[in-house]
Coordinates of C-alpha atoms in Angstrom, one line a residue:
M93 CA 80.5 14.6 -27.6
N94 CA 80.2 10.9 -27.0
D95 CA 77.2 9.5 -24.6
R96 CA 77.9 8.4 -21.3
Q97 CA 77.4 5.0 -20.3
P98 CA 77.8 3.8 -16.0
F99 CA 80.5 2.4 -15.5
D100 CA 80.2 -1.4 -14.0
L101 CA 82.9 -0.3 -11.1
K102 CA 82.6 -3.9 -9.3
A103 CA 81.7 -5.4 -12.1
Y104 CA 85.9 -4.2 -13.1
V105 CA 86.8 -4.4 -9.9
H106 CA 86.8 -7.5 -9.6
D107 CA 87.7 -8.6 -13.1
S108 CA 91.2 -7.1 -12.3
E109 CA 91.7 -9.1 -8.6
T110 CA 90.7 -12.3 -10.0
K111 CA 91.8 -11.9 -14.0
P112 CA 94.9 -12.4 -15.3
C113 CA 96.9 -9.0 -15.9
F114 CA 94.7 -7.2 -18.8
I115 CA 98.0 -4.9 -20.4
C116 CA 99.9 -8.7 -20.7
G117 CA 97.4 -10.6 -22.5
L118 CA 97.1 -7.5 -24.8
V119 CA 101.3 -8.1 -25.1
R120 CA 100.6 -11.5 -25.7
N121 CA 97.8 -10.6 -28.3
D122 CA 95.5 -11.9 -26.3
P123 CA 92.1 -11.4 -28.2
S124 CA 89.8 -10.7 -24.8
C125 CA 92.3 -8.4 -23.8
F126 CA 91.6 -6.0 -26.9
H127 CA 92.7 -2.8 -27.1
H128 CA 93.0 -0.6 -30.1
R129 CA 97.1 0.4 -30.0
I130 CA 98.6 3.6 -30.7
F131 CA 102.8 2.5 -30.6
E132 CA 104.5 -0.3 -29.5
N133 CA 108.3 -1.1 -29.7
D134 CA 110.6 -3.9 -27.5
E135 CA 110.5 -1.9 -24.3
T136 CA 106.7 0.0 -24.6
I137 CA 102.9 -0.5 -26.0
I138 CA 100.6 2.5 -25.9
F139 CA 96.8 2.1 -26.2
L140 CA 93.7 3.6 -26.2
S141 CA 92.0 3.0 -23.1
K142 CA 88.7 1.1 -22.8
Y143 CA 87.3 2.7 -20.1
P144 CA 87.5 6.1 -21.5
T145 CA 86.0 9.4 -19.8
L146 CA 87.5 11.8 -22.1
P147 CA 88.2 11.3 -25.5
G148 CA 91.5 10.3 -26.6
Y149 CA 92.5 9.0 -23.3
C150 CA 95.5 6.3 -23.9
L151 CA 97.9 4.4 -21.5
V152 CA 101.1 3.9 -21.0
C153 CA 103.4 0.5 -20.2
P154 CA 106.3 -0.9 -19.9
R155 CA 105.6 -4.2 -22.3
E156 CA 107.5 -6.6 -19.4
H157 CA 105.0 -6.8 -16.1
R158 CA 106.6 -4.0 -14.2
E159 CA 104.6 -3.0 -10.6
D160 CA 106.9 -0.9 -8.6
L161 CA 107.9 2.7 -10.1
A162 CA 110.8 3.2 -7.8
Q163 CA 111.9 -0.5 -7.6
D164 CA 110.6 -1.6 -11.0
L165 CA 112.7 0.2 -13.7
S166 CA 116.5 1.3 -14.0
T167 CA 116.4 5.7 -14.3
E168 CA 116.9 4.8 -17.5
E169 CA 114.3 2.7 -18.5
Y170 CA 112.1 5.1 -17.0
L171 CA 112.9 8.4 -18.2
R172 CA 112.4 6.5 -22.1
L173 CA 109.1 5.2 -21.0
Q174 CA 108.3 9.2 -19.8
E175 CA 109.9 10.2 -23.5
K176 CA 107.1 8.5 -25.3
V177 CA 104.8 9.7 -22.4
H178 CA 105.9 13.1 -23.5
L179 CA 105.4 12.1 -27.3
L180 CA 102.0 11.0 -26.8
S181 CA 101.4 13.8 -24.6
R182 CA 102.8 16.5 -27.9
A183 CA 100.3 14.4 -30.5
L184 CA 97.2 14.3 -28.1
K185 CA 97.5 18.1 -27.8
K186 CA 97.5 18.3 -31.7
V187 CA 95.0 15.6 -32.4
F188 CA 92.1 16.8 -29.3
H189 CA 93.4 20.6 -29.3
A190 CA 94.0 19.6 -25.7
E191 CA 93.6 23.0 -23.3
R192 CA 95.8 20.4 -20.8
I193 CA 97.6 17.3 -20.8
Y194 CA 96.3 15.3 -17.4
V195 CA 99.5 12.2 -16.6
L196 CA 98.5 10.0 -13.8
S197 CA 100.3 6.8 -12.8
L198 CA 97.7 4.7 -10.1
G199 CA 97.4 1.1 -10.3
S200 CA 97.8 -0.8 -6.6
Q201 CA 98.7 -3.8 -6.0
Q202 CA 95.1 -5.6 -4.9
A203 CA 94.3 -4.9 -8.9
N204 CA 95.6 -3.2 -12.1
S205 CA 99.9 -3.9 -11.5
H206 CA 101.6 -4.2 -14.1
L207 CA 102.8 0.0 -14.3
H208 CA 100.8 2.3 -16.5
F209 CA 100.8 5.5 -17.1
H210 CA 97.4 7.1 -17.6
V211 CA 97.9 10.2 -20.1
V212 CA 94.8 12.1 -21.2
P213 CA 93.6 15.3 -23.5
L214 CA 91.5 18.1 -21.6
P215 CA 89.4 19.8 -24.4
A216 CA 89.4 23.1 -24.2
G217 CA 85.9 24.2 -22.8
V218 CA 85.7 21.9 -19.6
P219 CA 84.1 23.8 -16.8
L220 CA 86.5 23.8 -13.7
K221 CA 84.5 21.8 -11.4
E222 CA 84.2 18.9 -14.3
Q223 CA 88.1 19.0 -14.8
Q224 CA 90.5 17.3 -13.0
Y225 CA 89.9 14.4 -11.2
H226 CA 86.7 14.7 -11.9
A227 CA 86.9 14.6 -15.8
L228 CA 89.6 11.3 -14.9
M229 CA 86.7 9.3 -12.6
A230 CA 84.7 6.4 -14.1
E231 CA 82.0 6.8 -11.6
H232 CA 81.0 9.9 -13.7
G233 CA 80.3 7.6 -16.4
V234 CA 82.8 6.6 -19.4
L235 CA 82.2 7.7 -23.4
R236 CA 80.4 4.9 -25.5
I237 CA 82.1 5.3 -28.9
A238 CA 82.0 2.7 -31.5
D239 CA 84.6 0.3 -32.7
D240 CA 85.1 1.9 -35.7
Q241 CA 85.4 6.2 -34.4
M242 CA 88.4 4.0 -31.6
A243 CA 90.0 2.6 -34.6
Q244 CA 90.1 5.6 -35.7
M245 CA 90.7 8.0 -33.1
A246 CA 93.7 5.7 -32.6
R247 CA 94.7 5.9 -36.0
R248 CA 94.5 9.8 -35.8
I249 CA 96.9 9.4 -33.1
T250 CA 99.0 6.9 -34.2
E251 CA 99.9 9.8 -37.0
A252 CA 100.1 12.3 -34.4
Y253 CA 102.4 10.2 -32.1
H254 CA 104.4 8.9 -35.5
S255 CA 104.5 12.6 -36.4
E256 CA 106.5 13.7 -33.3
L257 CA 108.4 10.9 -32.9
T258 CA 109.9 11.5 -36.2
A259 CA 110.5 15.2 -35.4
S260 CA 112.3 14.2 -31.8

């Protein structure tokens, strides 16, 4: 398992409140918003979290800046986005032999307002007290994963994702 490092929540919140949307920056290929990409098409972008609490922690987002799940997406757009969440879940299950896949939509109008889904594989064998919200909370530390390992992880997930995409 990779080492954990403390997460600077104060700096993260400050950046989220004061800097432009990092997801829109990623879509625009802004180098300051670099994340390892898994998949993208004209509607969706999927990438590894820069602050993973578990290996394979991904975000699934509409490319266009949308903020409100209930009001900013049509039913058809929502279903297409959820299809990507489902395919990614299947890929993560295979790559990480996950016991469970966690899916959450987090964010706030005050910070990280771009709609996004967290899709996170829970490895088998994690004690119950370290599962669920505990496993996802950066306050318990984030994994320190070298960039080359992140790139390799992204390639493995991408291959599994494309396999699921062609099978569906």
